[in-house]
């Protein structure tokens, strides 16, 4: 048995059983976690402290909050409110609002802290299974240190990627232990949080291909993955679920006309993440040069050792890179999916170093983390200030029961103003294909989601909003570039002399 080569799981397989390798696990299970979890909880809470300093960090949080309110009032996802995302996170926001109220996002932010802590704990469990106790501590500590290493708008928001990560790491952990049904459930959870979460399926399938009883495992994995997705489709509108999460996003993934803008954003976010990993590059480069991160078994002291290889980690990293590239937007929060495989690969490299070389790498990571933490605490939030002033103006000009149309990219205006949107389309993006600052030629009515403009016109005719806010401020989706909206404003609305930082407010005209 011992003469057989080890699998990338770190196990030696036979047709009847799987034998774990001998890894240096000195602490008992309960005692180990009693020491590690409080340390991870404290570190995670500190690194996510900036998330509680502002009402929200990201328009995505505002979008989810408005969706949750609509759902709580009897709305239907993919019908009376729509988005290109799967349903799990809107449902989570709705449930949290039902329990704790919808006036603030504090409860959701606490859940984001717990999601980050769970991610760190699962990474520690994966590393401990493969490489022993010290590796578990290393991976667990590196997770929050590296996860903060982007623009705080991307790392501190309680949005999709933060909640994807526990599922993706959980899928790898379950696969490493041969729990294929649970691995399928974890992949489904990631996929139902955001489509790109399904990228973790590739390394899971690779691990399954190197495990015994592959047919039975594949059946359990498939059931765990498919059944929750089917259930989510049936709990919403199946045709709408398919359209909004898969088939209706073709225009969103275009690259034409915005190449310099999106590439520069991608380069900037890559540089930020590299800075966050500055202390990890030297040991990883050393491990690559010595063969320590080959896809086969690891080397130790120049000899082959029965330890796990890194093929699944390389596949996970490659799949996550593809998830970042998908859609050609390169938003900073997309890069969070790279953190788990990067942390595990860094852990694999650091374990090959002498014990006294580990501390400098972790210290460097902690110092860089402190810089990003200071950024999150001290950085100004001018757009948030603008939206808060806009929400104040909307609230002053409308009654609580009146509906409003905010024509812009800040759906959080509805939430902050406590006013219901007049349309299922919460931003101008779905109606113009404008997203992430794209100013290319493919922005306008004809690039909208199929059928969106007739639906919008019908909504505005049946329930005319008391107030329309043009928050385009010179962007390519301004009403004067959109014949349908321009005509509607000319016939039924008149602008107020009051503006808010360039945003124009329209009220119904006497003849409208």
mmCIF file with all atom_site columns, C-alpha atoms in Angstrom, residues 114-318:
data_model
loop_
_atom_site.group_PDB
_atom_site.id
_atom_site.type_symbol
_atom_site.label_atom_id
_atom_site.label_alt_id
_atom_site.label_comp_id
_atom_site.label_asym_id
_atom_site.label_entity_id
_atom_site.label_seq_id
_atom_site.pdbx_PDB_ins_code
_atom_site.Cartn_x
_atom_site.Cartn_y
_atom_site.Cartn_z
_atom_site.occupancy
_atom_site.B_iso_or_equiv
_atom_site.pdbx_formal_charge
_atom_site.auth_seq_id
_atom_site.auth_comp_id
_atom_site.auth_asym_id
_atom_site.auth_atom_id
_atom_site.pdbx_PDB_model_num
ATOM 1   C CA . UNK A 1 114 ? -19.373 35.338 10.045  1.00 0.00 ? 114 UNK A CA 1
ATOM 2   C CA . UNK A 1 115 ? -19.038 34.337 6.381   1.00 0.00 ? 115 UNK A CA 1
ATOM 3   C CA . UNK A 1 116 ? -15.453 35.569 6.378   1.00 0.00 ? 116 UNK A CA 1
ATOM 4   C CA . UNK A 1 117 ? -14.749 33.715 9.622   1.00 0.00 ? 117 UNK A CA 1
ATOM 5   C CA . UNK A 1 118 ? -16.241 30.521 8.202   1.00 0.00 ? 118 UNK A CA 1
ATOM 6   C CA . UNK A 1 119 ? -14.080 30.911 5.096   1.00 0.00 ? 119 UNK A CA 1
ATOM 7   C CA . UNK A 1 120 ? -10.952 31.246 7.238   1.00 0.00 ? 120 UNK A CA 1
ATOM 8   C CA . UNK A 1 121 ? -11.914 28.258 9.406   1.00 0.00 ? 121 UNK A CA 1
ATOM 9   C CA . UNK A 1 122 ? -12.598 26.055 6.387   1.00 0.00 ? 122 UNK A CA 1
ATOM 10  C CA . UNK A 1 123 ? -9.303  27.040 4.796   1.00 0.00 ? 123 UNK A CA 1
ATOM 11  C CA . UNK A 1 124 ? -7.611  26.120 8.066   1.00 0.00 ? 124 UNK A CA 1
ATOM 12  C CA . UNK A 1 125 ? -9.392  22.757 8.009   1.00 0.00 ? 125 UNK A CA 1
ATOM 13  C CA . UNK A 1 126 ? -8.327  22.062 4.411   1.00 0.00 ? 126 UNK A CA 1
ATOM 14  C CA . UNK A 1 127 ? -4.713  23.004 5.132   1.00 0.00 ? 127 UNK A CA 1
ATOM 15  C CA . UNK A 1 128 ? -4.655  20.974 8.372   1.00 0.00 ? 128 UNK A CA 1
ATOM 16  C CA . UNK A 1 129 ? -6.000  17.891 6.611   1.00 0.00 ? 129 UNK A CA 1
ATOM 17  C CA . UNK A 1 130 ? -3.267  18.153 4.022   1.00 0.00 ? 130 UNK A CA 1
ATOM 18  C CA . UNK A 1 131 ? -0.245  19.477 5.876   1.00 0.00 ? 131 UNK A CA 1
ATOM 19  C CA . UNK A 1 132 ? -0.835  19.424 9.609   1.00 0.00 ? 132 UNK A CA 1
ATOM 20  C CA . UNK A 1 133 ? -1.590  21.746 12.506  1.00 0.00 ? 133 UNK A CA 1
ATOM 21  C CA . UNK A 1 134 ? 0.831   24.561 11.725  1.00 0.00 ? 134 UNK A CA 1
ATOM 22  C CA . UNK A 1 135 ? -0.440  24.778 8.157   1.00 0.00 ? 135 UNK A CA 1
ATOM 23  C CA . UNK A 1 136 ? -3.991  25.084 9.476   1.00 0.00 ? 136 UNK A CA 1
ATOM 24  C CA . UNK A 1 137 ? -3.013  28.077 11.575  1.00 0.00 ? 137 UNK A CA 1
ATOM 25  C CA . UNK A 1 138 ? -1.140  29.619 8.646   1.00 0.00 ? 138 UNK A CA 1
ATOM 26  C CA . UNK A 1 139 ? -4.039  29.316 6.191   1.00 0.00 ? 139 UNK A CA 1
ATOM 27  C CA . UNK A 1 140 ? -6.598  30.518 8.721   1.00 0.00 ? 140 UNK A CA 1
ATOM 28  C CA . UNK A 1 141 ? -4.595  33.631 9.601   1.00 0.00 ? 141 UNK A CA 1
ATOM 29  C CA . UNK A 1 142 ? -3.674  34.458 6.006   1.00 0.00 ? 142 UNK A CA 1
ATOM 30  C CA . UNK A 1 143 ? -7.305  34.447 4.874   1.00 0.00 ? 143 UNK A CA 1
ATOM 31  C CA . UNK A 1 144 ? -8.464  37.665 6.596   1.00 0.00 ? 144 UNK A CA 1
ATOM 32  C CA . UNK A 1 145 ? -5.078  39.308 6.066   1.00 0.00 ? 145 UNK A CA 1
ATOM 33  C CA . UNK A 1 146 ? -5.217  38.831 2.296   1.00 0.00 ? 146 UNK A CA 1
ATOM 34  C CA . UNK A 1 147 ? -8.985  39.292 1.904   1.00 0.00 ? 147 UNK A CA 1
ATOM 35  C CA . UNK A 1 148 ? -8.754  42.957 2.861   1.00 0.00 ? 148 UNK A CA 1
ATOM 36  C CA . UNK A 1 149 ? -6.222  43.653 0.121   1.00 0.00 ? 149 UNK A CA 1
ATOM 37  C CA . UNK A 1 150 ? -8.382  45.568 -2.370  1.00 0.00 ? 150 UNK A CA 1
ATOM 38  C CA . UNK A 1 151 ? -10.302 48.820 -2.484  1.00 0.00 ? 151 UNK A CA 1
ATOM 39  C CA . UNK A 1 152 ? -12.450 48.877 0.696   1.00 0.00 ? 152 UNK A CA 1
ATOM 40  C CA . UNK A 1 153 ? -15.533 49.389 -1.464  1.00 0.00 ? 153 UNK A CA 1
ATOM 41  C CA . UNK A 1 154 ? -14.884 45.870 -2.733  1.00 0.00 ? 154 UNK A CA 1
ATOM 42  C CA . UNK A 1 155 ? -13.745 44.130 0.449   1.00 0.00 ? 155 UNK A CA 1
ATOM 43  C CA . UNK A 1 156 ? -16.018 45.702 3.074   1.00 0.00 ? 156 UNK A CA 1
ATOM 44  C CA . UNK A 1 157 ? -19.355 45.446 1.265   1.00 0.00 ? 157 UNK A CA 1
ATOM 45  C CA . UNK A 1 158 ? -21.675 42.629 2.326   1.00 0.00 ? 158 UNK A CA 1
ATOM 46  C CA . UNK A 1 159 ? -22.200 41.398 -1.203  1.00 0.00 ? 159 UNK A CA 1
ATOM 47  C CA . UNK A 1 160 ? -21.859 38.402 -3.445  1.00 0.00 ? 160 UNK A CA 1
ATOM 48  C CA . UNK A 1 161 ? -18.209 37.347 -3.322  1.00 0.00 ? 161 UNK A CA 1
ATOM 49  C CA . UNK A 1 162 ? -18.020 37.540 0.477   1.00 0.00 ? 162 UNK A CA 1
ATOM 50  C CA . UNK A 1 163 ? -20.836 34.994 0.692   1.00 0.00 ? 163 UNK A CA 1
ATOM 51  C CA . UNK A 1 164 ? -19.516 32.860 -2.180  1.00 0.00 ? 164 UNK A CA 1
ATOM 52  C CA . UNK A 1 165 ? -16.234 32.052 -0.445  1.00 0.00 ? 165 UNK A CA 1
ATOM 53  C CA . UNK A 1 166 ? -17.515 29.832 2.409   1.00 0.00 ? 166 UNK A CA 1
ATOM 54  C CA . UNK A 1 167 ? -19.315 27.696 -0.167  1.00 0.00 ? 167 UNK A CA 1
ATOM 55  C CA . UNK A 1 168 ? -16.301 27.367 -2.472  1.00 0.00 ? 168 UNK A CA 1
ATOM 56  C CA . UNK A 1 169 ? -13.882 26.455 0.323   1.00 0.00 ? 169 UNK A CA 1
ATOM 57  C CA . UNK A 1 170 ? -16.503 24.153 1.826   1.00 0.00 ? 170 UNK A CA 1
ATOM 58  C CA . UNK A 1 171 ? -16.782 22.343 -1.508  1.00 0.00 ? 171 UNK A CA 1
ATOM 59  C CA . UNK A 1 172 ? -13.027 21.681 -1.559  1.00 0.00 ? 172 UNK A CA 1
ATOM 60  C CA . UNK A 1 173 ? -13.013 20.563 2.083   1.00 0.00 ? 173 UNK A CA 1
ATOM 61  C CA . UNK A 1 174 ? -15.930 18.168 1.529   1.00 0.00 ? 174 UNK A CA 1
ATOM 62  C CA . UNK A 1 175 ? -14.361 16.811 -1.656  1.00 0.00 ? 175 UNK A CA 1
ATOM 63  C CA . UNK A 1 176 ? -11.081 16.259 0.179   1.00 0.00 ? 176 UNK A CA 1
ATOM 64  C CA . UNK A 1 177 ? -12.926 14.075 2.672   1.00 0.00 ? 177 UNK A CA 1
ATOM 65  C CA . UNK A 1 178 ? -14.931 12.185 0.051   1.00 0.00 ? 178 UNK A CA 1
ATOM 66  C CA . UNK A 1 179 ? -18.246 13.767 1.032   1.00 0.00 ? 179 UNK A CA 1
ATOM 67  C CA . UNK A 1 180 ? -19.489 14.214 -2.494  1.00 0.00 ? 180 UNK A CA 1
ATOM 68  C CA . UNK A 1 181 ? -23.118 14.986 -1.738  1.00 0.00 ? 181 UNK A CA 1
ATOM 69  C CA . UNK A 1 182 ? -22.090 17.781 0.611   1.00 0.00 ? 182 UNK A CA 1
ATOM 70  C CA . UNK A 1 183 ? -19.559 19.007 -1.946  1.00 0.00 ? 183 UNK A CA 1
ATOM 71  C CA . UNK A 1 184 ? -22.364 19.228 -4.512  1.00 0.00 ? 184 UNK A CA 1
ATOM 72  C CA . UNK A 1 185 ? -24.509 21.212 -2.060  1.00 0.00 ? 185 UNK A CA 1
ATOM 73  C CA . UNK A 1 186 ? -21.622 23.599 -1.456  1.00 0.00 ? 186 UNK A CA 1
ATOM 74  C CA . UNK A 1 187 ? -21.074 24.124 -5.202  1.00 0.00 ? 187 UNK A CA 1
ATOM 75  C CA . UNK A 1 188 ? -24.812 24.757 -5.562  1.00 0.00 ? 188 UNK A CA 1
ATOM 76  C CA . UNK A 1 189 ? -24.680 27.310 -2.749  1.00 0.00 ? 189 UNK A CA 1
ATOM 77  C CA . UNK A 1 190 ? -21.845 29.150 -4.484  1.00 0.00 ? 190 UNK A CA 1
ATOM 78  C CA . UNK A 1 191 ? -23.625 28.990 -7.832  1.00 0.00 ? 191 UNK A CA 1
ATOM 79  C CA . UNK A 1 192 ? -26.893 30.278 -6.342  1.00 0.00 ? 192 UNK A CA 1
ATOM 80  C CA . UNK A 1 193 ? -25.058 33.170 -4.707  1.00 0.00 ? 193 UNK A CA 1
ATOM 81  C CA . UNK A 1 194 ? -23.389 34.233 -7.944  1.00 0.00 ? 194 UNK A CA 1
ATOM 82  C CA . UNK A 1 195 ? -22.894 32.368 -11.191 1.00 0.00 ? 195 UNK A CA 1
ATOM 83  C CA . UNK A 1 196 ? -19.118 32.574 -11.094 1.00 0.00 ? 196 UNK A CA 1
ATOM 84  C CA . UNK A 1 197 ? -19.138 30.637 -7.824  1.00 0.00 ? 197 UNK A CA 1
ATOM 85  C CA . UNK A 1 198 ? -19.634 27.540 -9.953  1.00 0.00 ? 198 UNK A CA 1
ATOM 86  C CA . UNK A 1 199 ? -15.962 27.779 -10.982 1.00 0.00 ? 199 UNK A CA 1
ATOM 87  C CA . UNK A 1 200 ? -15.069 25.648 -7.961  1.00 0.00 ? 200 UNK A CA 1
ATOM 88  C CA . UNK A 1 201 ? -16.733 22.685 -9.674  1.00 0.00 ? 201 UNK A CA 1
ATOM 89  C CA . UNK A 1 202 ? -13.598 22.166 -11.810 1.00 0.00 ? 202 UNK A CA 1
ATOM 90  C CA . UNK A 1 203 ? -11.214 21.311 -8.933  1.00 0.00 ? 203 UNK A CA 1
ATOM 91  C CA . UNK A 1 204 ? -13.962 19.319 -7.222  1.00 0.00 ? 204 UNK A CA 1
ATOM 92  C CA . UNK A 1 205 ? -14.357 17.181 -10.347 1.00 0.00 ? 205 UNK A CA 1
ATOM 93  C CA . UNK A 1 206 ? -10.596 16.741 -10.539 1.00 0.00 ? 206 UNK A CA 1
ATOM 94  C CA . UNK A 1 207 ? -10.547 15.492 -6.963  1.00 0.00 ? 207 UNK A CA 1
ATOM 95  C CA . UNK A 1 208 ? -13.430 13.152 -7.721  1.00 0.00 ? 208 UNK A CA 1
ATOM 96  C CA . UNK A 1 209 ? -11.520 11.772 -10.699 1.00 0.00 ? 209 UNK A CA 1
ATOM 97  C CA . UNK A 1 210 ? -8.675  10.762 -8.367  1.00 0.00 ? 210 UNK A CA 1
ATOM 98  C CA . UNK A 1 211 ? -10.874 9.218  -5.678  1.00 0.00 ? 211 UNK A CA 1
ATOM 99  C CA . UNK A 1 212 ? -12.148 5.665  -5.284  1.00 0.00 ? 212 UNK A CA 1
ATOM 100 C CA . UNK A 1 213 ? -15.808 4.810  -6.022  1.00 0.00 ? 213 UNK A CA 1
ATOM 101 C CA . UNK A 1 214 ? -16.006 7.535  -8.621  1.00 0.00 ? 214 UNK A CA 1
ATOM 102 C CA . UNK A 1 215 ? -19.387 6.537  -10.061 1.00 0.00 ? 215 UNK A CA 1
ATOM 103 C CA . UNK A 1 216 ? -21.163 6.648  -6.740  1.00 0.00 ? 216 UNK A CA 1
ATOM 104 C CA . UNK A 1 217 ? -19.379 9.869  -5.863  1.00 0.00 ? 217 UNK A CA 1
ATOM 105 C CA . UNK A 1 218 ? -20.403 11.463 -9.150  1.00 0.00 ? 218 UNK A CA 1
ATOM 106 C CA . UNK A 1 219 ? -24.037 10.514 -8.549  1.00 0.00 ? 219 UNK A CA 1
ATOM 107 C CA . UNK A 1 220 ? -23.999 12.099 -5.090  1.00 0.00 ? 220 UNK A CA 1
ATOM 108 C CA . UNK A 1 221 ? -22.156 15.181 -6.351  1.00 0.00 ? 221 UNK A CA 1
ATOM 109 C CA . UNK A 1 222 ? -24.646 15.637 -9.194  1.00 0.00 ? 222 UNK A CA 1
ATOM 110 C CA . UNK A 1 223 ? -27.648 15.258 -6.904  1.00 0.00 ? 223 UNK A CA 1
ATOM 111 C CA . UNK A 1 224 ? -26.225 17.705 -4.380  1.00 0.00 ? 224 UNK A CA 1
ATOM 112 C CA . UNK A 1 225 ? -25.589 20.253 -7.123  1.00 0.00 ? 225 UNK A CA 1
ATOM 113 C CA . UNK A 1 226 ? -28.644 19.904 -9.343  1.00 0.00 ? 226 UNK A CA 1
ATOM 114 C CA . UNK A 1 227 ? -31.473 19.550 -6.816  1.00 0.00 ? 227 UNK A CA 1
ATOM 115 C CA . UNK A 1 228 ? -30.933 22.913 -5.037  1.00 0.00 ? 228 UNK A CA 1
ATOM 116 C CA . UNK A 1 229 ? -30.638 24.725 -8.372  1.00 0.00 ? 229 UNK A CA 1
ATOM 117 C CA . UNK A 1 230 ? -33.884 23.160 -9.601  1.00 0.00 ? 230 UNK A CA 1
ATOM 118 C CA . UNK A 1 231 ? -35.571 24.040 -6.329  1.00 0.00 ? 231 UNK A CA 1
ATOM 119 C CA . UNK A 1 232 ? -34.449 27.677 -6.643  1.00 0.00 ? 232 UNK A CA 1
ATOM 120 C CA . UNK A 1 233 ? -35.778 27.832 -10.194 1.00 0.00 ? 233 UNK A CA 1
ATOM 121 C CA . UNK A 1 234 ? -39.155 26.430 -9.099  1.00 0.00 ? 234 UNK A CA 1
ATOM 122 C CA . UNK A 1 235 ? -39.379 28.785 -6.119  1.00 0.00 ? 235 UNK A CA 1
ATOM 123 C CA . UNK A 1 236 ? -38.989 31.765 -8.452  1.00 0.00 ? 236 UNK A CA 1
ATOM 124 C CA . UNK A 1 237 ? -40.160 31.914 -12.060 1.00 0.00 ? 237 UNK A CA 1
ATOM 125 C CA . UNK A 1 238 ? -38.325 29.124 -13.945 1.00 0.00 ? 238 UNK A CA 1
ATOM 126 C CA . UNK A 1 239 ? -38.244 30.966 -17.266 1.00 0.00 ? 239 UNK A CA 1
ATOM 127 C CA . UNK A 1 240 ? -37.239 34.197 -15.542 1.00 0.00 ? 240 UNK A CA 1
ATOM 128 C CA . UNK A 1 241 ? -34.606 32.384 -13.481 1.00 0.00 ? 241 UNK A CA 1
ATOM 129 C CA . UNK A 1 242 ? -33.058 30.952 -16.653 1.00 0.00 ? 242 UNK A CA 1
ATOM 130 C CA . UNK A 1 243 ? -33.202 34.253 -18.529 1.00 0.00 ? 243 UNK A CA 1
ATOM 131 C CA . UNK A 1 244 ? -31.837 36.524 -15.821 1.00 0.00 ? 244 UNK A CA 1
ATOM 132 C CA . UNK A 1 245 ? -29.098 34.217 -14.584 1.00 0.00 ? 245 UNK A CA 1
ATOM 133 C CA . UNK A 1 246 ? -27.945 32.655 -17.873 1.00 0.00 ? 246 UNK A CA 1
ATOM 134 C CA . UNK A 1 247 ? -29.360 33.568 -21.243 1.00 0.00 ? 247 UNK A CA 1
ATOM 135 C CA . UNK A 1 248 ? -30.097 37.282 -20.798 1.00 0.00 ? 248 UNK A CA 1
ATOM 136 C CA . UNK A 1 249 ? -26.603 38.503 -19.989 1.00 0.00 ? 249 UNK A CA 1
ATOM 137 C CA . UNK A 1 250 ? -24.909 38.411 -23.386 1.00 0.00 ? 250 UNK A CA 1
ATOM 138 C CA . UNK A 1 251 ? -24.649 42.180 -23.856 1.00 0.00 ? 251 UNK A CA 1
ATOM 139 C CA . UNK A 1 252 ? -23.261 42.605 -20.337 1.00 0.00 ? 252 UNK A CA 1
ATOM 140 C CA . UNK A 1 253 ? -20.181 40.598 -21.303 1.00 0.00 ? 253 UNK A CA 1
ATOM 141 C CA . UNK A 1 254 ? -19.182 42.765 -24.246 1.00 0.00 ? 254 UNK A CA 1
ATOM 142 C CA . UNK A 1 255 ? -15.740 44.347 -24.346 1.00 0.00 ? 255 UNK A CA 1
ATOM 143 C CA . UNK A 1 256 ? -16.194 46.708 -27.293 1.00 0.00 ? 256 UNK A CA 1
ATOM 144 C CA . UNK A 1 257 ? -15.407 50.376 -26.854 1.00 0.00 ? 257 UNK A CA 1
ATOM 145 C CA . UNK A 1 258 ? -14.244 50.262 -23.237 1.00 0.00 ? 258 UNK A CA 1
ATOM 146 C CA . UNK A 1 259 ? -10.990 48.380 -23.550 1.00 0.00 ? 259 UNK A CA 1
ATOM 147 C CA . UNK A 1 260 ? -8.695  50.950 -21.937 1.00 0.00 ? 260 UNK A CA 1
ATOM 148 C CA . UNK A 1 261 ? -11.079 51.642 -19.068 1.00 0.00 ? 261 UNK A CA 1
ATOM 149 C CA . UNK A 1 262 ? -11.677 48.044 -18.045 1.00 0.00 ? 262 UNK A CA 1
ATOM 150 C CA . UNK A 1 263 ? -8.092  46.932 -18.633 1.00 0.00 ? 263 UNK A CA 1
ATOM 151 C CA . UNK A 1 264 ? -6.794  49.745 -16.436 1.00 0.00 ? 264 UNK A CA 1
ATOM 152 C CA . UNK A 1 265 ? -9.232  48.712 -13.730 1.00 0.00 ? 265 UNK A CA 1
ATOM 153 C CA . UNK A 1 266 ? -8.092  45.109 -14.015 1.00 0.00 ? 266 UNK A CA 1
ATOM 154 C CA . UNK A 1 267 ? -4.436  46.124 -13.782 1.00 0.00 ? 267 UNK A CA 1
ATOM 155 C CA . UNK A 1 268 ? -5.116  48.325 -10.748 1.00 0.00 ? 268 UNK A CA 1
ATOM 156 C CA . UNK A 1 269 ? -6.992  45.605 -8.869  1.00 0.00 ? 269 UNK A CA 1
ATOM 157 C CA . UNK A 1 270 ? -4.364  43.023 -9.750  1.00 0.00 ? 270 UNK A CA 1
ATOM 158 C CA . UNK A 1 271 ? -1.701  45.344 -8.377  1.00 0.00 ? 271 UNK A CA 1
ATOM 159 C CA . UNK A 1 272 ? -3.649  45.838 -5.142  1.00 0.00 ? 272 UNK A CA 1
ATOM 160 C CA . UNK A 1 273 ? -4.051  42.098 -4.604  1.00 0.00 ? 273 UNK A CA 1
ATOM 161 C CA . UNK A 1 274 ? -0.373  41.553 -5.369  1.00 0.00 ? 274 UNK A CA 1
ATOM 162 C CA . UNK A 1 275 ? 0.474   44.165 -2.752  1.00 0.00 ? 275 UNK A CA 1
ATOM 163 C CA . UNK A 1 276 ? -1.695  42.284 -0.257  1.00 0.00 ? 276 UNK A CA 1
ATOM 164 C CA . UNK A 1 277 ? 0.299   39.132 -1.053  1.00 0.00 ? 277 UNK A CA 1
ATOM 165 C CA . UNK A 1 278 ? 3.707   40.828 -0.932  1.00 0.00 ? 278 UNK A CA 1
ATOM 166 C CA . UNK A 1 279 ? 4.931   38.741 1.994   1.00 0.00 ? 279 UNK A CA 1
ATOM 167 C CA . UNK A 1 280 ? 3.905   35.521 0.269   1.00 0.00 ? 280 UNK A CA 1
ATOM 168 C CA . UNK A 1 281 ? 5.668   35.910 -3.069  1.00 0.00 ? 281 UNK A CA 1
ATOM 169 C CA . UNK A 1 282 ? 9.209   34.968 -1.949  1.00 0.00 ? 282 UNK A CA 1
ATOM 170 C CA . UNK A 1 283 ? 8.245   31.577 -0.429  1.00 0.00 ? 283 UNK A CA 1
ATOM 171 C CA . UNK A 1 284 ? 5.908   30.779 -3.328  1.00 0.00 ? 284 UNK A CA 1
ATOM 172 C CA . UNK A 1 285 ? 8.615   31.592 -5.884  1.00 0.00 ? 285 UNK A CA 1
ATOM 173 C CA . UNK A 1 286 ? 11.077  29.460 -3.904  1.00 0.00 ? 286 UNK A CA 1
ATOM 174 C CA . UNK A 1 287 ? 8.598   26.586 -3.802  1.00 0.00 ? 287 UNK A CA 1
ATOM 175 C CA . UNK A 1 288 ? 8.033   26.845 -7.554  1.00 0.00 ? 288 UNK A CA 1
ATOM 176 C CA . UNK A 1 289 ? 11.774  26.771 -8.208  1.00 0.00 ? 289 UNK A CA 1
ATOM 177 C CA . UNK A 1 290 ? 12.304  23.735 -5.994  1.00 0.00 ? 290 UNK A CA 1
ATOM 178 C CA . UNK A 1 291 ? 9.251   21.835 -7.227  1.00 0.00 ? 291 UNK A CA 1
ATOM 179 C CA . UNK A 1 292 ? 7.257   22.314 -4.025  1.00 0.00 ? 292 UNK A CA 1
ATOM 180 C CA . UNK A 1 293 ? 4.138   23.411 -5.899  1.00 0.00 ? 293 UNK A CA 1
ATOM 181 C CA . UNK A 1 294 ? 4.204   20.883 -8.691  1.00 0.00 ? 294 UNK A CA 1
ATOM 182 C CA . UNK A 1 295 ? 1.030   19.120 -9.603  1.00 0.00 ? 295 UNK A CA 1
ATOM 183 C CA . UNK A 1 296 ? 2.364   15.861 -8.225  1.00 0.00 ? 296 UNK A CA 1
ATOM 184 C CA . UNK A 1 297 ? 3.574   15.153 -4.724  1.00 0.00 ? 297 UNK A CA 1
ATOM 185 C CA . UNK A 1 298 ? 5.472   17.820 -2.815  1.00 0.00 ? 298 UNK A CA 1
ATOM 186 C CA . UNK A 1 299 ? 9.206   17.642 -2.233  1.00 0.00 ? 299 UNK A CA 1
ATOM 187 C CA . UNK A 1 300 ? 10.764  17.903 1.174   1.00 0.00 ? 300 UNK A CA 1
ATOM 188 C CA . UNK A 1 301 ? 14.522  17.809 1.690   1.00 0.00 ? 301 UNK A CA 1
ATOM 189 C CA . UNK A 1 302 ? 15.074  16.759 -1.904  1.00 0.00 ? 302 UNK A CA 1
ATOM 190 C CA . UNK A 1 303 ? 13.148  13.504 -1.457  1.00 0.00 ? 303 UNK A CA 1
ATOM 191 C CA . UNK A 1 304 ? 9.695   12.458 -2.455  1.00 0.00 ? 304 UNK A CA 1
ATOM 192 C CA . UNK A 1 305 ? 7.278   12.450 0.466   1.00 0.00 ? 305 UNK A CA 1
ATOM 193 C CA . UNK A 1 306 ? 3.726   11.081 0.773   1.00 0.00 ? 306 UNK A CA 1
ATOM 194 C CA . UNK A 1 307 ? 2.177   14.521 0.795   1.00 0.00 ? 307 UNK A CA 1
ATOM 195 C CA . UNK A 1 308 ? -0.511  16.063 -1.372  1.00 0.00 ? 308 UNK A CA 1
ATOM 196 C CA . UNK A 1 309 ? 0.266   17.779 -4.629  1.00 0.00 ? 309 UNK A CA 1
ATOM 197 C CA . UNK A 1 310 ? -1.118  21.059 -5.883  1.00 0.00 ? 310 UNK A CA 1
ATOM 198 C CA . UNK A 1 311 ? -2.933  20.111 -9.090  1.00 0.00 ? 311 UNK A CA 1
ATOM 199 C CA . UNK A 1 312 ? -6.364  20.854 -7.649  1.00 0.00 ? 312 UNK A CA 1
ATOM 200 C CA . UNK A 1 313 ? -5.092  24.180 -6.294  1.00 0.00 ? 313 UNK A CA 1
ATOM 201 C CA . UNK A 1 314 ? -3.742  25.180 -9.699  1.00 0.00 ? 314 UNK A CA 1
ATOM 202 C CA . UNK A 1 315 ? -7.066  24.211 -11.280 1.00 0.00 ? 315 UNK A CA 1
ATOM 203 C CA . UNK A 1 316 ? -8.945  26.156 -8.619  1.00 0.00 ? 316 UNK A CA 1
ATOM 204 C CA . UNK A 1 317 ? -6.783  29.203 -9.223  1.00 0.00 ? 317 UNK A CA 1
ATOM 205 C CA . UNK A 1 318 ? -7.198  28.925 -12.999 1.00 0.00 ? 318 UNK A CA 1
#
